[in-house]
Coordinates of C-alpha atoms in Angstrom, one line a residue:
X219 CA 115.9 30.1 46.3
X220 CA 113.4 31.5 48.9
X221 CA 115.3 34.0 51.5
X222 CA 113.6 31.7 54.8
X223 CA 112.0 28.2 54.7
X224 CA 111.9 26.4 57.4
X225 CA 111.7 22.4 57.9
X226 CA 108.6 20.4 58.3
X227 CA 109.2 19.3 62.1
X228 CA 110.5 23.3 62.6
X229 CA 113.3 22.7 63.8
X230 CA 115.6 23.6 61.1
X231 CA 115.7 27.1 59.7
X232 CA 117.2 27.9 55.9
X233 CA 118.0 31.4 54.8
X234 CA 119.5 33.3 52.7
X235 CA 120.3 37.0 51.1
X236 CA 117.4 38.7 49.7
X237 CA 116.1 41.7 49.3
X238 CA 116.3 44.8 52.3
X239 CA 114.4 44.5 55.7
X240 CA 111.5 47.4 55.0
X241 CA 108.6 48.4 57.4
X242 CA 107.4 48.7 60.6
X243 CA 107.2 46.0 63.1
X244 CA 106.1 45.9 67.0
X245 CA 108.2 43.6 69.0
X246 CA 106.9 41.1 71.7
X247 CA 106.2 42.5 74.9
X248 CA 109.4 42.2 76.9
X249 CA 110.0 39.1 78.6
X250 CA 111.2 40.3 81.9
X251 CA 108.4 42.6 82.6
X252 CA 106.3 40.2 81.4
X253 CA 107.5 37.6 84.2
X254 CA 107.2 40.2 86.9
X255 CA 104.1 41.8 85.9
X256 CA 102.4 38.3 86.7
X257 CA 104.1 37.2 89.4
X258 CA 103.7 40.8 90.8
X259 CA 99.8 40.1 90.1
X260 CA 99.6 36.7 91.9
X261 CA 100.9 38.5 95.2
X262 CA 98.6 41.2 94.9
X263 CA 95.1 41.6 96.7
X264 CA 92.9 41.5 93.6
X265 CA 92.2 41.6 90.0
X266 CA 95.4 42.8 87.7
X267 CA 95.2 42.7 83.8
X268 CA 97.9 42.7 81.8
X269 CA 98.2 43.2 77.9
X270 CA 100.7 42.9 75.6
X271 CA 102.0 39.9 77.3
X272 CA 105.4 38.3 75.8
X273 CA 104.0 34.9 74.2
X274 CA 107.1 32.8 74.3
X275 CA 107.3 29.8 76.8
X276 CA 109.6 31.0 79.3
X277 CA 106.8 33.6 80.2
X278 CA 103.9 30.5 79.7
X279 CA 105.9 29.1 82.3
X280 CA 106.0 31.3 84.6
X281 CA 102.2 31.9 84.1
X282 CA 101.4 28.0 84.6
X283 CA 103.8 28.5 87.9
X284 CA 101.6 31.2 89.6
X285 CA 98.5 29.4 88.5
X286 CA 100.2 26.1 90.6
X287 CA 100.4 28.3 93.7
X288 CA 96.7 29.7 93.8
X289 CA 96.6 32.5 91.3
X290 CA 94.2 32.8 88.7
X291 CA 95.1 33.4 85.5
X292 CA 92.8 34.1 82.4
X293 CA 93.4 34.9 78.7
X294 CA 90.8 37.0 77.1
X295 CA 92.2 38.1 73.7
X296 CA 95.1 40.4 74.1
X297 CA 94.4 40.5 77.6
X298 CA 95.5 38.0 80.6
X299 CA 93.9 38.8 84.0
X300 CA 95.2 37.6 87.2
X301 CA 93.6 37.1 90.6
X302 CA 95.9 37.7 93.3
X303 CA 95.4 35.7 96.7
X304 CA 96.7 33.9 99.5
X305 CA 99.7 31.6 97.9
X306 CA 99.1 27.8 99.3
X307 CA 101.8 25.1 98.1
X308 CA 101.2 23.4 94.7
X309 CA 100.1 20.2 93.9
X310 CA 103.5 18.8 93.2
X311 CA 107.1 20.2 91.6
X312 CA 106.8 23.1 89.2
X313 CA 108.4 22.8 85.8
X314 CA 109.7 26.4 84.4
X315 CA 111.2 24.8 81.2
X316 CA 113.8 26.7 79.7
X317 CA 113.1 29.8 81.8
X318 CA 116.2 30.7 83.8
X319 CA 114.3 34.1 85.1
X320 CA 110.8 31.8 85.9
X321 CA 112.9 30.0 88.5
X322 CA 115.2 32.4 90.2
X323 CA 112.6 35.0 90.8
X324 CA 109.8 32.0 92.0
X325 CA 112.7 31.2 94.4
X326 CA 112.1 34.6 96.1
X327 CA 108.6 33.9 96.1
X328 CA 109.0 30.4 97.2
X329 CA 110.9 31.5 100.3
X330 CA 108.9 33.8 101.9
X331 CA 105.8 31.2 101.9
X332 CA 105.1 29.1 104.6
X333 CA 105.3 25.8 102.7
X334 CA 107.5 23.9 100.5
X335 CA 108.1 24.5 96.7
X336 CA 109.7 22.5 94.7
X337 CA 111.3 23.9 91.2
X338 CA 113.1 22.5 88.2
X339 CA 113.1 22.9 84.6
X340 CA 115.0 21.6 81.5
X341 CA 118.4 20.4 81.5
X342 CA 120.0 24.0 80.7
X343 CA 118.0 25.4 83.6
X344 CA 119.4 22.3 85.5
X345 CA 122.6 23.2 84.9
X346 CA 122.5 27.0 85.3
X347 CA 124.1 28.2 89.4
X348 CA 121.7 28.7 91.6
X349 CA 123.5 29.4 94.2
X350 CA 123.6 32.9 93.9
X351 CA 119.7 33.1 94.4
X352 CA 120.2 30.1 97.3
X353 CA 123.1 31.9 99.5
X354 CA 120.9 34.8 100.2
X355 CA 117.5 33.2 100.7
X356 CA 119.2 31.0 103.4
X357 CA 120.5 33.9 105.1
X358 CA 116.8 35.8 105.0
X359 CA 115.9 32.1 106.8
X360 CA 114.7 30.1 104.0
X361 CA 116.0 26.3 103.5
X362 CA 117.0 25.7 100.1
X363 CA 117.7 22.2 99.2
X364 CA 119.1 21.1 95.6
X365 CA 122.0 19.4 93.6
X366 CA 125.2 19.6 94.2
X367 CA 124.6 21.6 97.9
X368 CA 121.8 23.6 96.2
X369 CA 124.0 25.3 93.4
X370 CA 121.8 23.6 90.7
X371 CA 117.8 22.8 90.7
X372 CA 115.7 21.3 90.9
X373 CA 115.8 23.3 94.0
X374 CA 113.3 22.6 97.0
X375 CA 112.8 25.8 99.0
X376 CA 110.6 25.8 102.7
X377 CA 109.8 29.4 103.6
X378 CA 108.5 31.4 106.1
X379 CA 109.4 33.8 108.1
X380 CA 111.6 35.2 106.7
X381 CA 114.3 38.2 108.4
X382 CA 115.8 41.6 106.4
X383 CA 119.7 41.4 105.4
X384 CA 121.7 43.7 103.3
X385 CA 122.8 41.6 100.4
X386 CA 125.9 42.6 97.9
X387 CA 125.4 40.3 95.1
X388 CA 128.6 39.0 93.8
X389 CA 127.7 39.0 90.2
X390 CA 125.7 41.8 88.5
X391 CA 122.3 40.2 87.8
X392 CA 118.9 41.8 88.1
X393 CA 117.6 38.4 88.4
X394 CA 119.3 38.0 91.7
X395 CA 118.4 41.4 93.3
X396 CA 114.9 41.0 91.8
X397 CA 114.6 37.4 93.7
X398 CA 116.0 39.2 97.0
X399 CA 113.7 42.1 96.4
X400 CA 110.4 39.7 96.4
X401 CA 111.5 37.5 99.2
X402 CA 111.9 41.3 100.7
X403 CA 107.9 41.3 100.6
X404 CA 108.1 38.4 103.2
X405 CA 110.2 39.7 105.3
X406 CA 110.7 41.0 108.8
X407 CA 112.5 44.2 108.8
X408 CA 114.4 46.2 105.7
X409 CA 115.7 44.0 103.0
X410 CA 118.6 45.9 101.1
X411 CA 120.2 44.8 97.6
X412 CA 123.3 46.8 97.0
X413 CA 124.9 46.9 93.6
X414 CA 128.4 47.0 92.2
X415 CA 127.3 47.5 89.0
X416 CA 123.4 49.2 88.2
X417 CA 121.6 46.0 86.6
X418 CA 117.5 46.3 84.7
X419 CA 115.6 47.7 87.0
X420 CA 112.5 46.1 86.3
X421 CA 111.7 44.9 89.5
X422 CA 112.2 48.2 91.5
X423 CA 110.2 50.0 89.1
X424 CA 107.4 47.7 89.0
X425 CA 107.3 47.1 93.2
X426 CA 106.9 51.1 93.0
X427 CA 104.5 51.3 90.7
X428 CA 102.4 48.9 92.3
X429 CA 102.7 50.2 95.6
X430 CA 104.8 48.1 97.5
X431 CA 107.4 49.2 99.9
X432 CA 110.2 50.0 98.0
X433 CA 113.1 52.7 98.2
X434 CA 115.9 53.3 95.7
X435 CA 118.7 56.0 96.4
X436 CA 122.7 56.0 96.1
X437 CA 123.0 52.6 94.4
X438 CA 120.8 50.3 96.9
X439 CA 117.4 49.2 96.3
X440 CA 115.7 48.4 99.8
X441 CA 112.1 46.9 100.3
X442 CA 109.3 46.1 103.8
X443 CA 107.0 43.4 103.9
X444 CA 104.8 44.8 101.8
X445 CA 101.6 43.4 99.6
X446 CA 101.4 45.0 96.1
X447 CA 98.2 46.5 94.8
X448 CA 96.3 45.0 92.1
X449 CA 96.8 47.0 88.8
X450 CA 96.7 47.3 84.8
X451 CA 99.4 47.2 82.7
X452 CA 100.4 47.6 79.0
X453 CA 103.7 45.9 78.6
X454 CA 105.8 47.1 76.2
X455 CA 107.8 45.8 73.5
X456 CA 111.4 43.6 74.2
X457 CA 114.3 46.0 73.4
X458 CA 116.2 42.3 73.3
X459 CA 114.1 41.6 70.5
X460 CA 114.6 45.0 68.7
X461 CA 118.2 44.5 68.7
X462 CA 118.1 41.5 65.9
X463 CA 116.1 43.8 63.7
X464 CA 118.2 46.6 64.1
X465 CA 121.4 44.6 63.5
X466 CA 119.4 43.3 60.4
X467 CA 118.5 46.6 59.6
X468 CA 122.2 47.8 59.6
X469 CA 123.8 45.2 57.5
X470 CA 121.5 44.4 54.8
X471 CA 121.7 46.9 52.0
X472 CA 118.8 49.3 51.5
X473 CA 117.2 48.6 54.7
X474 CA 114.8 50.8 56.6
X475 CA 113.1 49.4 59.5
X476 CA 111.1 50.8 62.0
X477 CA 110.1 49.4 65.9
X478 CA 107.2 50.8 68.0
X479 CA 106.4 50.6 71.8
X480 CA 110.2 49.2 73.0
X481 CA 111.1 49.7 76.3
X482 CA 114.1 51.9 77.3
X483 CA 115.0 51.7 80.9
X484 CA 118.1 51.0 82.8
X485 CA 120.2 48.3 82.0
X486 CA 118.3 47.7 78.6
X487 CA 119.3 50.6 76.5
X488 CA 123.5 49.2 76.1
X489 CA 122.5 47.6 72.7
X490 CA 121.5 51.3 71.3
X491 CA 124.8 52.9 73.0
X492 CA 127.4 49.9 71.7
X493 CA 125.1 50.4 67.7
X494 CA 125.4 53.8 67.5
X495 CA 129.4 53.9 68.3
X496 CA 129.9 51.5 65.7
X497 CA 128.1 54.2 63.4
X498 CA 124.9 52.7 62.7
X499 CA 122.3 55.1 61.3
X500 CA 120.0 54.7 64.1
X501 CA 117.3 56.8 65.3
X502 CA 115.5 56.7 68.6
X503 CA 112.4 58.7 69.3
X504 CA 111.5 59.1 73.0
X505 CA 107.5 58.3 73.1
X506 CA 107.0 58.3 76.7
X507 CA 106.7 55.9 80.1
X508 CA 110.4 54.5 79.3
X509 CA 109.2 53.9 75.6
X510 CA 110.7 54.7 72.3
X511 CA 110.8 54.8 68.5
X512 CA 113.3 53.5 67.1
X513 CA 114.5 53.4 63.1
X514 CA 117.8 52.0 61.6
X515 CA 118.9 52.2 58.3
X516 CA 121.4 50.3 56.1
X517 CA 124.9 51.6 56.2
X518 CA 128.8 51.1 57.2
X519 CA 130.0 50.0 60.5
X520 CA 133.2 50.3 62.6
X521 CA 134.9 48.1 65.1
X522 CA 134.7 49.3 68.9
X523 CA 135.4 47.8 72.0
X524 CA 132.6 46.9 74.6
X525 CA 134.3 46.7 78.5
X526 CA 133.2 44.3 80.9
X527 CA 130.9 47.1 83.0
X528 CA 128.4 47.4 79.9
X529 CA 128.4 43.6 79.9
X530 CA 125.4 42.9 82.4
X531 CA 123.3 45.4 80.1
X532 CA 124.1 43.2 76.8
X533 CA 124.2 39.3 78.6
X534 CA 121.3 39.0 76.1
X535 CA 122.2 41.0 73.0
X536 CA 126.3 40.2 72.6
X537 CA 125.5 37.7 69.9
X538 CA 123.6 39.4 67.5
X539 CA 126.1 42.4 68.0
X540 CA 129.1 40.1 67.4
X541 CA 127.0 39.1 64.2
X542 CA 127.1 43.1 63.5
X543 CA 130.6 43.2 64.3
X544 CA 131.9 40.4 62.1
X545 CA 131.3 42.3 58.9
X546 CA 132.2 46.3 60.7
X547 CA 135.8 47.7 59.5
X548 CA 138.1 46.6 62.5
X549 CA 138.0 44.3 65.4
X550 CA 135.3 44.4 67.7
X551 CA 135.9 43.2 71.5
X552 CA 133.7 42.1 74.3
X553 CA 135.1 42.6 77.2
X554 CA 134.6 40.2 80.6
X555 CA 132.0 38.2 78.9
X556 CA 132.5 35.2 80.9
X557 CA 128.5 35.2 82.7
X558 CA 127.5 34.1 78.6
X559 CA 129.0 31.0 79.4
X560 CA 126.2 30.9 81.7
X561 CA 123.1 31.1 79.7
X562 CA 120.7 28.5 77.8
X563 CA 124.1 27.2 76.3
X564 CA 127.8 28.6 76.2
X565 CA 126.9 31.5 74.8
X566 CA 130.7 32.6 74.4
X567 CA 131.2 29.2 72.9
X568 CA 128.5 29.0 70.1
X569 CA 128.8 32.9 69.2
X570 CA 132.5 31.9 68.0
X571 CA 131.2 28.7 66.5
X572 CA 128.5 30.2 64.5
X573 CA 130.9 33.3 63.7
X574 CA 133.4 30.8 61.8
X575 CA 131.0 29.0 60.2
X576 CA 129.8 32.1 58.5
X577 CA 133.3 33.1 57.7
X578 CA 134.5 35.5 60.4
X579 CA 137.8 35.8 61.9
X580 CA 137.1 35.6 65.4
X581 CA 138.5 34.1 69.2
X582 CA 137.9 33.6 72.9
X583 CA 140.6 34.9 74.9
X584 CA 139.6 34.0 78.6
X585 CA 136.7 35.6 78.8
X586 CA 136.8 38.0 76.1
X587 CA 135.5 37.8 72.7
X588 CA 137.4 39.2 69.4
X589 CA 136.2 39.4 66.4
X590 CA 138.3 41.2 64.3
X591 CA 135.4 42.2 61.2
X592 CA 136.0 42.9 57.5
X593 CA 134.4 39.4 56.9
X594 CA 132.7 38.9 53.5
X595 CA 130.2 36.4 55.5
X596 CA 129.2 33.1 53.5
X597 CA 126.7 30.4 54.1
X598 CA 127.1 28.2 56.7
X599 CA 125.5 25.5 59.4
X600 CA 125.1 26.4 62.8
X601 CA 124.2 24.8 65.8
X602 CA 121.8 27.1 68.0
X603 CA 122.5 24.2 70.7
X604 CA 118.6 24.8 72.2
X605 CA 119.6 28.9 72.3
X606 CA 117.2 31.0 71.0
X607 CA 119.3 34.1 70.9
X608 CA 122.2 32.0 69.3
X609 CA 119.5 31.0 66.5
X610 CA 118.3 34.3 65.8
X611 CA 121.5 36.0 66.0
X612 CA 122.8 33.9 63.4
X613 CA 119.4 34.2 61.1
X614 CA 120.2 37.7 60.7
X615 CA 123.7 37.1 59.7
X616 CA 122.3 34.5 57.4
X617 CA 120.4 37.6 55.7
X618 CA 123.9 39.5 55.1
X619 CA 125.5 36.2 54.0
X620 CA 126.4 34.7 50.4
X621 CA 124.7 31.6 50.3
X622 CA 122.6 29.6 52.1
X623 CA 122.6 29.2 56.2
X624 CA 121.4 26.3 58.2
X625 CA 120.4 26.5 61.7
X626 CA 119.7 23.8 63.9
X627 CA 117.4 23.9 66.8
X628 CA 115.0 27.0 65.7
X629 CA 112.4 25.5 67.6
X630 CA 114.4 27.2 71.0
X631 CA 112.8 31.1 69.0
X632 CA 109.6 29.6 71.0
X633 CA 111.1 30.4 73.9
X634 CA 110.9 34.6 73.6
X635 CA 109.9 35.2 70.0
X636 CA 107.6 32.6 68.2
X637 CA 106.4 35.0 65.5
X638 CA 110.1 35.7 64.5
X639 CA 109.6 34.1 61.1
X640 CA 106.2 35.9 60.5
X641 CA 108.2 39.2 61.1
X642 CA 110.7 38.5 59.0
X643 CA 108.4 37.7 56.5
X644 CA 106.3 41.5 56.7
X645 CA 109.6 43.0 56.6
X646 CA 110.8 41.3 53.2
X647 CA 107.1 41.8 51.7
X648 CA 107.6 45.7 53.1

């Protein structure tokens, strides 16, 4: 039996045990710099170029969305340029797809330009609250339209002139301070995000990089009207990526695998801390610029317990970690996990599902997650229910499995990682 095949209409995924994971891979360039770099690049006063751009469709998206509002965008090899300029309204409503960061950081965009933007996307986008990006762009002076009293898209957001507020998100997401941050660029006066909890902190890395208006001290991130300057960038690769590989790595014997280029910034790095107290052998290898090394070999894992503050910093990697945690020596709990319920599906949901289909011993208690480990996993079908995370999350526990594993909806890898397969492939031929 071949260890991967994968259905004619690619939707359907098979795989089983085979040999170790062996080699060196580079990631895709991480999705959410990728999504600021060029929205960062539309709003600046020139020509930017960007390489290493993440190829997935939630970052198409947000590509096609800046080309709507006056940007232009060009591909030349490994390289996209972008001409910044004056924003003027699109031709009609813009589709982000599947891309929950594409449309709450256009929202911030959207409301600080002096015409109306209309936004929507698939039905999981549809579904996703929006009212946490909506509440504060009204206050700024924005009017944000939607469903359901603008707590789900399509949203339709008139800006202009836009006024500074002081804004304590209620729930830890760098989306939502990075949307209040670039409606900041709008506005009158000192716009200030102040966090509970420290969240990714792409945005207020990249406004300062770029020379925009940006100050960060004791926990607040505040931002003046501001334009940024055009720039080059190299973006490096998607530590959310390098945690299925280094899960992989860790659970299928004899492996050795090592990542280049993967960023390691705040509020990205949690994957690496939860790993290495469940005893992986895991090496990381500072490189410079918030970039590292890393290299994980095969070996025993034990049980820990992950508490609801490191939740914001995992939102993305929890399921291929409770795949790592299903076969460690004890239980394994996740802590306040109830924002994965959130996601492109019910993330808590379809991490227990897929969990007992490959044999695990696992539950949902409000909103944490047990799984209690020790599991001999076997073959089993899963439902990725349009999740890419939740399809490659359970690929890799395919790869530790007895027996074949099925996964539905593979086509959703598109979204961050097309090449997935292709990788896995180098590292089996390694």
């Amino acid at each position: 039996m071949r260890p991967v095949s994968l259905s004619g209409d690619g939707d359907v995924l098979a795989v089983s045990a085979g040999g170790p994971l062996q080699g060196e891979l580079r990631v895709p360039g991480d999705k959410s710099i990728s999504h600021r770099a060029l929205l960062l690049a539309a709003l600046a006063d020139g020509d930017s170029s960007i390489s290493g751009l993440s190829g997935g469709a939630d970052v198409a998206a947000t590509a096609a969305a800046v080309g709507a509002l006056g940007a232009v965008v060009e591909s030349a090899g490994e390289v996209v340029r972008v001409r910044g300029r004056e924003l003027r309204e699109p031709p009609g409503p813009i589709d982000v797809g599947n891309s929950g960061t594409s449309i709450r950081l256009l929202s911030g965009i959207a409301a600080g330009c002096p015409f109306t933007t209309v936004l929507g996307g698939d039905a999981s986008v549809n579904r996703r609250p929006m009212d946490r990006v909506a509440e504060p762009l009204r206050l700024m002076g924005a009017e944000v339209r939607g469903v359901d009293g603008g707590r789900r898209a399509p949203l339709r957001i008139t800006g202009g002139r836009l006024r500074g507020i002081r804004w304590r998100p209620p729930v830890a997401s760098g989306q939502v301070k990075g949307t209040v941050l670039l409606a900041g660029l709008f506005a009158d006066g000192e716009t200030v995000v102040s966090e509970p909890i420290p969240t990714r902190a792409h945005t207020e890395e990249m406004l300062e990089a770029f020379g925009a208006d940006v100050r960060v001290a004791g926990g607040e991130v505040a931002v003046r009207a501001s334009r940024p300057s055009p720039f080059d960038i190299a973006v490096p690769g998607d530590p959310s990526a390098a945690a299925f590989w280094m899960v992989g790595a860790a659970l299928v014997p004899g492996s050795d695998v090592t990542l280049h280029d993967v960023y390691q910034g705040q509020g990205r790095d949690g994957y690496l801390d939860v790993l290495h107290r469940m005893g992986a052998d895991l090496t990381v290898q500072p490189t410079g610029d918030r970039r590292v090394r890393l290299v994980c070999r095969a070996g025993p894992l034990r049980g820990v317990t992950v508490t609801a503050g490191e939740v914001p910093d995992l939102i993305d990697e929890i399921p291929v970690l409770a795949v790592a945690a299903a076969v460690a020596d004890g239980p394994t709990r996740f802590e306040g996990a109830g924002e994965l319920r959130h996601k492109e599906s019910d993330r808590l949901q379809n991490v227990l599902g897929g969990l007992v289909a490959l044999g695990a011993r696992a539950e949902v208690e409000g909103d944490t997650l047990v799984v209690h480990g020790g599991a001999g996993l076997r073959g089993g079908r899963i439902d990725a229910a349009g999740d890419h995370r939740i399809a490659m999350a359970f690929c890799i526990g395919g790869l530790a499995a007895i027996g074949e594993t099925v996964i539905s909806g593979w086509r959703s890898v598109a979204t961050s990682y097309p090449g997935f397969v292709e990788d896995l492939a180098r590292c089996r031929r390694a």
